[in-house]
């Protein structure tokens, strides 16, 4: 599919960032699956929830989801899963995926900035994420948003014939907001 390249100011006008609602389930699955199909950015290759399962996930108040929407189509998804135990409720796990053709237009930065604000409002002090060492664009984007590398699991993944490290990144809301 041919997608027109748009200027950031045009994207700002057309791509809306908002909290996901239950009726977004199908669009979220479609967006996530399209990124999984590329096989080089995300660990999973099949989205783990059915539409009904996704609707249940969206109802969970500890599982925050934002979507980027362009003319009714979901083109980006950011999730923040709060720790489910008393010992880790001050932490959250960030996930993000933008559909091919919508990347490097500021949408990821907007989604993450917004979800970090929500995390802080919820009392989440430490936001973690994991990223393939080969995903240098993502690592740069995270660093620009205040994340730093906390650790590396060497050779944690094998993508094709390549051994890839799992880069653990984190961001403290207290020191960065
Ligand atoms: C990684 C991702 C979330 C970044 O979101 P994005 O909307 O593409 O990024 P932004 O436009 O907000 O750019 C932020 C920074 O990221 C880096 N970046 C993102 N895409 C880039 C590209 N194609 N080339 C070079 N740098 C890039 C740049 O440093 C950029 O800053 P700049 O605009 O000053 O150059 C998005 O590209 C994506 O979803 N990629 C595929 C799935 C994925 O990798 N998910 C994360 C798994 S951990």
XYZ file of N, CA, C and O and ligand atoms in Angstrom:
756
model
N 0.841 -1.187 0.000
C 0.000 0.000 0.000
C 0.889 1.254 0.000
O 1.852 1.327 0.750
N 0.532 2.208 -0.826
C 1.308 3.442 -0.905
C 0.769 4.438 0.128
O -0.414 4.751 0.134
N 1.654 4.881 1.028
C 1.206 5.844 2.039
C 1.918 7.160 1.821
O 3.130 7.189 1.649
N 1.170 8.214 1.824
C 1.785 9.521 1.576
C 2.601 9.961 2.790
O 2.217 9.739 3.926
N 3.758 10.523 2.517
C 4.611 11.071 3.575
C 4.072 12.444 3.939
O 3.866 13.287 3.079
N 3.802 12.637 5.225
C 3.237 13.923 5.622
C 4.178 14.681 6.538
O 4.988 14.094 7.230
N 4.042 15.963 6.532
C 4.858 16.794 7.400
C 4.324 16.692 8.816
O 3.134 16.485 9.020
N 5.217 16.854 9.837
C 4.764 16.730 11.223
C 3.559 17.603 11.555
O 2.650 17.171 12.239
N 3.531 18.838 11.024
C 2.394 19.707 11.380
C 1.078 19.192 10.784
O 0.008 19.356 11.367
N 1.187 18.507 9.631
C -0.029 17.923 9.058
C -0.488 16.728 9.885
O -1.662 16.532 10.117
N 0.506 15.936 10.354
C 0.172 14.780 11.171
C -0.540 15.237 12.431
O -1.538 14.673 12.844
N -0.009 16.306 13.047
C -0.620 16.823 14.265
C -2.098 17.100 14.067
O -2.906 16.922 14.954
N -2.451 17.558 12.876
C -3.857 17.894 12.636
C -4.721 16.657 12.408
O -5.892 16.658 12.708
N -4.142 15.601 11.857
C -4.984 14.467 11.469
C -4.903 13.283 12.419
O -5.873 12.556 12.565
N -3.751 13.064 13.033
C -3.620 11.900 13.912
C -3.924 12.324 15.344
O -3.215 13.132 15.925
N -4.986 11.743 15.874
C -5.409 12.085 17.238
C -4.860 11.052 18.217
O -4.803 9.857 17.912
N -4.435 11.535 19.378
C -3.972 10.647 20.450
C -5.064 10.657 21.516
O -5.487 11.728 21.957
N -5.522 9.481 21.906
C -6.588 9.441 22.913
C -6.549 8.129 23.686
O -5.893 7.162 23.256
N -7.265 8.105 24.826
C -7.400 6.863 25.585
C -8.208 5.877 24.771
O -9.192 6.244 24.118
N -7.817 4.631 24.802
C -8.560 3.595 24.070
C -9.865 3.284 24.790
O -9.955 3.382 26.009
N -10.866 2.931 24.004
C -12.142 2.469 24.557
C -12.359 1.027 24.080
O -11.671 0.561 23.159
N -13.320 0.364 24.728
C -13.527 -1.064 24.454
C -13.769 -1.347 22.961
O -13.296 -2.347 22.424
N -14.453 -0.421 22.308
C -14.766 -0.645 20.885
C -13.525 -0.525 19.972
O -13.611 -0.781 18.775
N -12.384 -0.145 20.544
C -11.142 -0.079 19.755
C -10.458 -1.438 19.627
O -9.436 -1.547 18.927
N -10.993 -2.445 20.316
C -10.289 -3.741 20.413
C -9.820 -4.244 19.043
O -8.642 -4.600 18.875
N -10.723 -4.278 18.098
C -10.378 -4.827 16.777
C -9.243 -4.030 16.120
O -8.296 -4.595 15.569
N -9.353 -2.716 16.169
C -8.342 -1.850 15.551
C -6.988 -1.998 16.221
O -5.945 -1.944 15.556
N -7.000 -2.181 17.533
C -5.742 -2.358 18.268
C -5.088 -3.675 17.842
O -3.889 -3.727 17.555
N -5.901 -4.722 17.771
C -5.360 -6.036 17.377
C -4.759 -5.938 15.970
O -3.658 -6.422 15.708
N -5.469 -5.270 15.085
C -5.012 -5.136 13.699
C -3.675 -4.382 13.645
O -2.733 -4.794 12.956
N -3.599 -3.303 14.389
C -2.371 -2.491 14.415
C -1.210 -3.299 14.991
O -0.125 -3.360 14.401
N -1.446 -3.945 16.136
C -0.381 -4.727 16.777
C 0.077 -5.872 15.872
O 1.271 -6.132 15.737
N -0.905 -6.542 15.245
C -0.550 -7.684 14.399
C 0.268 -7.239 13.185
O 1.191 -7.935 12.748
N -0.063 -6.061 12.656
C 0.679 -5.576 11.481
C 2.148 -5.348 11.838
O 3.041 -5.606 11.019
N 2.412 -4.880 13.065
C 3.803 -4.667 13.491
C 4.464 -6.017 13.804
O 5.623 -6.253 13.457
N 3.696 -6.911 14.422
C 4.250 -8.258 14.704
C 4.622 -8.979 13.409
O 5.603 -9.719 13.364
N 3.840 -8.745 12.366
C 4.099 -9.408 11.088
C 5.455 -9.007 10.496
O 6.030 -9.740 9.689
N 5.956 -7.852 10.907
C 7.282 -7.422 10.422
C 8.398 -8.249 11.052
O 9.510 -8.296 10.535
N 8.105 -8.830 12.210
C 8.961 -9.815 12.903
C 10.283 -9.295 13.480
O 11.050 -10.074 14.024
N 10.554 -8.012 13.355
C 11.869 -7.521 13.826
C 11.784 -6.556 15.007
O 12.808 -6.106 15.500
N 10.559 -6.228 15.429
C 10.436 -5.232 16.496
C 9.889 -5.798 17.808
O 10.206 -5.280 18.872
N 9.008 -6.769 17.711
C 8.315 -7.273 18.901
C 8.601 -8.760 19.086
O 8.826 -9.478 18.110
N 8.594 -9.205 20.337
C 8.908 -10.615 20.621
C 7.811 -11.520 20.064
O 8.089 -12.498 19.375
N 6.562 -11.174 20.361
C 5.454 -12.020 19.915
C 5.244 -11.893 18.412
O 5.496 -10.835 17.823
N 4.811 -12.960 17.796
C 4.511 -12.898 16.357
C 3.019 -12.988 16.097
O 2.558 -12.779 14.979
N 2.253 -13.304 17.173
C 0.785 -13.332 17.065
C 0.234 -12.604 18.275
O 0.661 -12.862 19.401
N -0.706 -11.712 18.039
C -1.266 -10.969 19.170
C -1.991 -11.949 20.083
O -2.724 -12.824 19.625
N -1.742 -11.812 21.372
C -2.164 -12.879 22.283
C -3.654 -12.867 22.632
O -4.176 -13.870 23.115
N -4.359 -11.763 22.374
C -5.772 -11.709 22.759
C -6.702 -11.808 21.558
O -6.414 -11.256 20.492
N -7.819 -12.468 21.780
C -8.930 -12.398 20.834
C -9.589 -11.033 21.035
O -9.255 -10.308 21.980
N -10.554 -10.699 20.193
C -11.234 -9.407 20.348
C -11.868 -9.307 21.740
O -11.770 -8.290 22.411
N -12.473 -10.406 22.178
C -13.118 -10.393 23.495
C -12.078 -10.255 24.615
O -12.274 -9.518 25.577
N -10.973 -10.962 24.455
C -9.903 -10.874 25.440
C -9.328 -9.467 25.496
O -9.026 -8.938 26.565
N -9.202 -8.855 24.333
C -8.680 -7.486 24.259
C -9.651 -6.516 24.943
O -9.234 -5.592 25.638
N -10.943 -6.752 24.750
C -11.941 -5.893 25.402
C -11.804 -5.995 26.926
O -11.885 -4.995 27.636
N -11.562 -7.200 27.410
C -11.370 -7.401 28.854
C -10.127 -6.661 29.331
O -10.115 -6.017 30.362
N -9.047 -6.759 28.537
C -7.806 -6.057 28.897
C -8.053 -4.560 28.997
O -7.586 -3.898 29.912
N -8.839 -4.037 28.045
C -9.106 -2.593 28.028
C -9.949 -2.150 29.225
O -9.943 -0.973 29.586
N -10.657 -3.087 29.823
C -11.472 -2.733 31.005
C -10.649 -2.725 32.282
O -11.110 -2.262 33.311
N -9.428 -3.240 32.233
C -8.586 -3.340 33.427
C -7.994 -1.960 33.748
O -7.217 -1.418 32.961
N -8.329 -1.382 34.885
C -7.826 -0.035 35.196
C -6.318 0.029 35.405
O -5.731 1.113 35.381
N -5.680 -1.114 35.580
C -4.223 -1.127 35.740
C -3.497 -1.339 34.413
O -2.274 -1.491 34.373
N -4.260 -1.384 33.338
C -3.662 -1.610 32.017
C -4.096 -0.441 31.114
O -5.167 -0.464 30.524
N -3.252 0.578 31.059
C -3.615 1.802 30.329
C -3.264 1.646 28.852
O -2.162 1.209 28.520
N -4.181 2.038 28.000
C -3.906 1.975 26.555
C -4.260 3.300 25.899
O -5.353 3.833 26.108
N -3.316 3.816 25.125
C -3.579 4.994 24.294
C -3.499 4.562 22.841
O -2.721 3.672 22.496
N -4.292 5.212 22.019
C -4.206 4.916 20.587
C -3.960 6.207 19.811
O -4.331 7.299 20.253
N -3.311 6.035 18.656
C -3.178 7.123 17.683
C -4.122 6.755 16.545
O -4.065 5.635 16.025
N -4.995 7.680 16.199
C -6.041 7.371 15.227
C -5.983 8.355 14.064
O -5.895 9.563 14.269
N -6.002 7.800 12.873
C -5.999 8.634 11.669
C -7.252 8.303 10.854
O -7.343 7.205 10.285
N -8.180 9.210 10.832
C -9.408 9.007 10.062
C -10.123 7.716 10.410
O -10.566 7.001 9.515
N -10.189 7.401 11.705
C -10.906 6.204 12.142
C -10.055 4.948 12.179
O -10.481 3.912 12.677
N -8.818 5.049 11.658
C -7.940 3.872 11.657
C -6.909 3.988 12.781
O -6.272 5.054 12.918
N -6.755 2.937 13.552
C -5.751 2.959 14.621
C -4.386 2.656 14.016
O -4.167 1.597 13.433
N -3.480 3.635 14.153
C -2.159 3.522 13.526
C -1.036 3.431 14.555
O 0.132 3.283 14.194
N -1.402 3.527 15.831
C -0.401 3.417 16.886
C -1.068 3.031 18.185
O -2.215 3.420 18.449
N -0.341 2.236 18.984
C -0.873 1.780 20.270
C 0.242 1.885 21.305
O 1.373 1.459 21.048
N -0.066 2.462 22.454
C 0.882 2.457 23.573
C 0.171 1.874 24.784
O -0.990 2.214 25.047
N 0.853 0.987 25.478
C 0.249 0.380 26.670
C 1.166 0.576 27.864
O 2.393 0.643 27.726
N 0.553 0.657 29.015
C 1.302 0.738 30.263
C 0.625 -0.194 31.256
O -0.504 0.045 31.674
N 1.349 -1.262 31.575
C 0.791 -2.266 32.477
C 1.388 -2.064 33.857
O 2.600 -2.226 34.050
N 0.526 -1.707 34.789
C 1.010 -1.451 36.142
C 1.337 -2.777 36.830
O 0.654 -3.785 36.613
N 2.372 -2.776 37.680
C 2.707 -3.965 38.454
C 1.493 -4.414 39.249
O 0.784 -3.588 39.829
N 1.243 -5.704 39.275
C -0.004 -6.193 39.874
C 0.150 -6.569 41.339
O -0.811 -6.931 41.998
N 1.380 -6.493 41.858
C 1.611 -6.851 43.256
C 1.883 -5.597 44.087
O 2.343 -4.581 43.556
N 1.644 -5.732 45.390
C 1.911 -4.605 46.290
C 3.374 -4.146 46.146
O 3.676 -2.961 46.198
N 4.243 -5.119 45.935
C 5.685 -4.806 45.887
C 6.106 -4.109 44.590
O 7.189 -3.549 44.512
N 5.290 -4.187 43.542
C 5.709 -3.530 42.287
C 4.646 -2.605 41.691
O 4.729 -2.253 40.516
N 3.709 -2.190 42.520
C 2.658 -1.297 41.993
C 3.169 0.107 41.667
O 2.498 0.893 41.009
N 4.349 0.415 42.141
C 4.941 1.721 41.808
C 5.630 1.681 40.451
O 6.227 2.663 40.026
N 5.563 0.538 39.769
C 6.209 0.404 38.468
C 5.182 0.108 37.372
O 4.062 -0.323 37.655
N 5.596 0.341 36.138
C 4.736 0.010 35.001
C 5.607 -0.445 33.846
O 6.784 -0.067 33.754
N 5.027 -1.254 32.981
C 5.751 -1.758 31.817
C 5.159 -1.123 30.566
O 3.959 -1.249 30.297
N 6.009 -0.423 29.832
C 5.554 0.292 28.629
C 5.733 -0.568 27.376
O 6.744 -1.234 27.203
N 4.742 -0.505 26.512
C 4.847 -1.146 25.197
C 4.330 -0.165 24.151
O 3.423 0.621 24.440
N 4.900 -0.205 22.965
C 4.431 0.729 21.925
C 4.657 0.137 20.539
O 5.651 -0.553 20.297
N 3.730 0.413 19.649
C 3.877 -0.027 18.259
C 3.128 0.944 17.351
O 1.957 1.249 17.584
N 3.850 1.444 16.367
C 3.263 2.332 15.362
C 3.304 1.592 14.026
O 4.332 1.020 13.662
N 2.213 1.649 13.309
C 2.127 0.986 12.004
C 3.151 1.567 11.031
O 3.398 2.780 11.029
N 3.676 0.698 10.190
C 4.594 1.142 9.135
C 3.911 2.222 8.285
O 2.734 2.117 7.970
N 4.652 3.247 7.949
C 4.094 4.350 7.165
C 3.722 5.542 8.043
O 3.500 6.645 7.533
N 3.661 5.322 9.357
C 3.329 6.414 10.284
C 4.484 6.705 11.247
O 4.315 7.473 12.185
N 5.614 6.053 11.014
C 6.738 6.220 11.945
C 7.562 7.467 11.627
O 7.539 7.964 10.519
N 8.319 7.882 12.642
C 9.220 9.033 12.543
C 8.472 10.292 12.143
O 8.953 11.098 11.356
N 7.270 10.434 12.650
C 6.472 11.646 12.414
C 6.028 12.246 13.749
O 5.097 13.040 13.800
N 6.656 11.777 14.836
C 6.349 12.338 16.148
C 5.231 11.637 16.904
O 4.930 12.004 18.044
N 4.627 10.640 16.291
C 3.473 9.990 16.946
C 3.922 9.202 18.179
O 3.279 9.253 19.235
N 5.058 8.488 18.058
C 5.560 7.715 19.198
C 5.877 8.626 20.381
O 5.513 8.332 21.519
N 6.513 9.745 20.093
C 6.851 10.709 21.153
C 5.584 11.228 21.823
O 5.521 11.335 23.050
N 4.581 11.519 21.029
C 3.318 12.019 21.597
C 2.642 10.957 22.465
O 2.154 11.249 23.561
N 2.612 9.731 21.961
C 1.960 8.651 22.724
C 2.684 8.412 24.056
O 2.048 8.310 25.110
N 4.013 8.333 23.990
C 4.768 8.028 25.212
C 4.674 9.185 26.205
O 4.462 8.976 27.403
N 4.784 10.430 25.712
C 4.695 11.586 26.616
C 3.363 11.571 27.353
O 3.291 11.824 28.564
N 2.312 11.270 26.621
C 0.974 11.272 27.211
C 0.818 10.144 28.232
O 0.279 10.350 29.324
N 1.320 8.977 27.898
C 1.158 7.838 28.815
C 2.027 8.028 30.063
O 1.672 7.585 31.150
N 3.155 8.727 29.912
C 3.995 8.995 31.085
C 3.294 9.943 32.053
O 3.404 9.809 33.270
N 2.531 10.887 31.499
C 1.765 11.808 32.371
C 0.720 11.023 33.152
O 0.529 11.236 34.351
N 0.044 10.129 32.459
C -0.990 9.320 33.121
C -0.344 8.448 34.201
O -0.858 8.321 35.309
N 0.819 7.876 33.865
C 1.525 7.027 34.829
C 1.839 7.810 36.101
O 1.608 7.339 37.220
N 2.332 9.018 35.936
C 2.677 9.852 37.092
C 1.427 10.146 37.912
O 1.434 10.043 39.148
N 0.340 10.477 37.227
C -0.927 10.766 37.933
C -1.419 9.547 38.719
O -2.088 9.682 39.733
N -1.090 8.352 38.219
C -1.522 7.120 38.902
C -0.586 6.741 40.052
O -0.823 5.762 40.749
N 0.500 7.488 40.200
C 1.450 7.169 41.268
C 2.513 6.168 40.841
O 3.220 5.605 41.675
N 2.621 5.932 39.537
C 3.675 5.042 39.034
C 4.968 5.858 38.943
O 5.013 6.896 38.279
N 5.988 5.392 39.651
C 7.225 6.178 39.758
C 8.322 5.702 38.823
O 9.275 6.425 38.550
N 8.195 4.473 38.370
C 9.277 3.878 37.550
C 8.631 3.154 36.373
O 7.862 2.219 36.570
N 8.945 3.633 35.173
C 8.381 3.011 33.962
C 9.496 2.244 33.256
O 10.549 2.797 32.935
N 9.262 0.962 33.050
C 10.257 0.075 32.429
C 9.839 -0.304 31.015
O 8.645 -0.261 30.682
N 10.797 -0.704 30.233
C 10.493 -1.266 28.917
C 11.635 -2.173 28.496
O 12.731 -2.126 29.065
N 11.369 -3.004 27.514
C 12.409 -3.866 26.950
C 12.424 -3.676 25.446
O 11.371 -3.539 24.823
N 13.603 -3.641 24.886
C 13.725 -3.368 23.449
C 14.895 -4.174 22.879
O 15.908 -4.380 23.557
N 14.743 -4.637 21.645
C 15.839 -5.357 20.989
C 17.012 -4.399 20.782
O 16.817 -3.234 20.374
N 18.230 -4.893 20.985
C 19.424 -4.046 20.775
C 19.539 -3.591 19.324
O 20.156 -2.574 19.032
N 18.918 -4.327 18.405
C 18.949 -3.954 16.983
C 18.005 -2.785 16.670
O 18.118 -2.163 15.611
N 17.090 -2.480 17.590
C 16.066 -1.446 17.338
C 16.595 -0.074 17.787
O 16.111 0.538 18.737
N 17.605 0.378 17.074
C 18.311 1.601 17.505
C 17.419 2.848 17.409
O 17.573 3.772 18.208
N 16.490 2.871 16.457
C 15.578 4.028 16.365
C 14.732 4.141 17.633
O 14.537 5.234 18.178
N 14.238 3.002 18.085
C 13.407 3.005 19.294
C 14.247 3.415 20.509
O 13.809 4.228 21.333
N 15.458 2.870 20.615
C 16.315 3.198 21.766
C 16.582 4.701 21.803
O 16.515 5.342 22.855
N 16.840 5.287 20.631
C 17.060 6.746 20.567
C 15.803 7.503 21.012
O 15.880 8.487 21.749
N 14.649 7.050 20.515
C 13.388 7.714 20.880
C 13.202 7.658 22.399
O 12.848 8.665 23.030
N 13.460 6.504 23.006
C 13.270 6.366 24.459
C 14.248 7.259 25.222
O 13.872 7.901 26.210
N 15.490 7.320 24.756
C 16.480 8.166 25.454
C 16.031 9.627 25.424
O 16.157 10.352 26.407
N 15.488 10.050 24.280
C 15.035 11.448 24.164
C 13.891 11.745 25.120
O 13.634 12.901 25.449
N 13.192 10.691 25.553
C 12.062 10.878 26.473
C 12.460 10.623 27.928
O 11.598 10.521 28.802
N 13.759 10.513 28.185
C 14.230 10.421 29.569
C 14.519 9.014 30.063
O 14.838 8.820 31.238
N 14.417 8.017 29.188
C 14.749 6.650 29.594
C 16.259 6.450 29.513
O 16.943 7.074 28.706
N 16.768 5.560 30.370
C 18.178 5.182 30.289
C 18.294 3.661 30.359
O 17.347 2.980 30.775
N 19.420 3.166 29.916
C 19.623 1.706 29.896
C 20.011 1.249 31.298
O 20.978 1.720 31.888
N 19.193 0.331 31.809
C 19.406 -0.147 33.174
C 20.165 -1.472 33.183
O 20.821 -1.825 34.152
N 20.028 -2.204 32.104
C 20.701 -3.499 32.030
C 20.528 -4.109 30.657
O 19.741 -3.622 29.845
N 21.289 -5.160 30.426
C 21.227 -5.833 29.124
C 21.261 -7.343 29.359
O 22.114 -7.839 30.093
N 20.307 -8.043 28.765
C 20.352 -9.511 28.786
C 20.962 -9.950 27.459
O 20.340 -9.780 26.394
N 22.153 -10.454 27.545
C 22.902 -10.781 26.326
C 22.277 -11.974 25.594
O 21.890 -12.968 26.219
N 22.214 -11.855 24.282
C 21.757 -12.962 23.437
C 20.407 -13.538 23.829
O 20.151 -14.720 23.627
N 19.542 -12.687 24.361
C 18.244 -13.166 24.865
C 17.313 -13.611 23.731
O 16.424 -14.416 23.933
N 17.532 -13.054 22.544
C 16.659 -13.394 21.414
C 17.501 -13.847 20.227
O 18.663 -13.460 20.078
N 16.870 -14.656 19.398
C 17.499 -15.042 18.135
C 16.529 -14.648 17.028
O 15.410 -15.167 16.944
N 16.930 -13.669 16.227
C 16.064 -13.188 15.146
C 16.722 -13.621 13.842
O 17.772 -13.108 13.464
N 16.104 -14.588 13.183
C 16.765 -15.223 12.050
C 18.009 -15.917 12.578
O 17.924 -16.712 13.524
N 19.148 -15.572 12.031
C 20.390 -16.209 12.507
C 21.161 -15.288 13.452
O 22.269 -15.598 13.870
N 20.550 -14.147 13.807
C 21.259 -13.136 14.600
C 20.889 -13.224 16.085
O 19.703 -13.251 16.438
N 21.905 -13.282 16.941
C 21.664 -13.212 18.384
C 21.528 -11.754 18.780
O 22.388 -10.936 18.466
N 20.428 -11.453 19.459
C 20.084 -10.066 19.765
C 19.927 -9.906 21.282
O 19.344 -10.766 21.948
N 20.458 -8.803 21.811
C 20.351 -8.544 23.251
C 18.993 -7.927 23.588
O 18.395 -7.229 22.769
N 18.585 -8.182 24.817
C 17.372 -7.572 25.360
C 17.830 -6.363 26.192
O 18.508 -6.524 27.206
N 17.499 -5.167 25.716
C 17.941 -3.952 26.407
C 16.830 -3.505 27.356
O 15.691 -3.266 26.943
N 17.162 -3.432 28.645
C 16.180 -3.042 29.657
C 16.354 -1.549 29.918
O 17.434 -1.101 30.296
N 15.289 -0.803 29.692
C 15.375 0.652 29.893
C 14.360 1.081 30.947
O 13.330 0.419 31.150
N 14.666 2.173 31.613
C 13.762 2.656 32.655
C 13.757 4.173 32.725
O 14.653 4.827 32.197
N 12.724 4.670 33.370
C 12.604 6.128 33.543
C 11.891 6.382 34.865
O 10.820 5.806 35.112
N 12.500 7.224 35.705
C 11.874 7.580 36.982
C 11.080 8.856 36.797
O 11.618 9.845 36.302
N 9.836 8.845 37.197
C 9.032 10.047 36.989
C 9.468 11.168 37.912
O 9.416 12.322 37.545
N 9.941 10.821 39.125
C 10.285 11.878 40.075
C 11.425 12.756 39.578
O 11.388 13.957 39.703
N 12.448 12.117 38.964
C 13.618 12.897 38.573
C 13.478 13.557 37.201
O 14.297 14.358 36.823
N 12.442 13.163 36.445
C 12.357 13.688 35.079
C 11.167 14.588 34.836
O 11.046 15.165 33.770
N 10.238 14.654 35.754
C 9.047 15.479 35.488
C 9.091 16.779 36.296
O 9.797 16.906 37.241
C 9.976 3.052 17.948
C 8.729 3.887 17.687
C 7.726 3.685 18.811
C 9.136 5.378 17.678
O 7.998 6.143 17.389
P 8.015 7.158 16.161
O 6.720 7.840 16.089
O 8.471 6.423 14.944
O 9.178 8.138 16.618
P 9.185 9.737 16.666
O 8.776 10.292 15.361
O 8.430 10.205 17.848
O 10.744 10.015 16.811
C 11.420 10.080 18.039
C 12.883 9.763 17.795
O 13.041 8.398 17.482
C 14.128 8.205 16.543
N 13.577 7.638 15.295
C 12.329 7.141 15.148
N 12.184 6.655 13.911
C 13.353 6.842 13.259
C 13.834 6.547 11.943
N 13.045 5.913 11.050
N 15.085 6.866 11.642
C 15.894 7.466 12.522
N 15.487 7.802 13.797
C 14.247 7.475 14.147
C 14.698 9.583 16.314
O 15.731 9.770 17.268
C 13.517 10.485 16.637
O 13.886 11.759 16.996
P 14.015 12.908 15.846
O 12.612 13.092 15.328
O 14.531 14.067 16.605
O 14.918 12.389 14.782
C 8.100 3.528 16.303
O 9.010 3.815 15.275
C 7.645 2.069 16.192
O 6.560 1.735 16.647
N 8.470 1.237 15.572
C 8.077 -0.152 15.268
C 7.689 -0.952 16.512
C 8.684 -0.825 17.627
O 9.883 -0.768 17.403
N 8.161 -0.794 18.857
C 8.982 -0.683 20.031
C 9.413 -2.023 20.486
S 10.335 -1.918 22.000
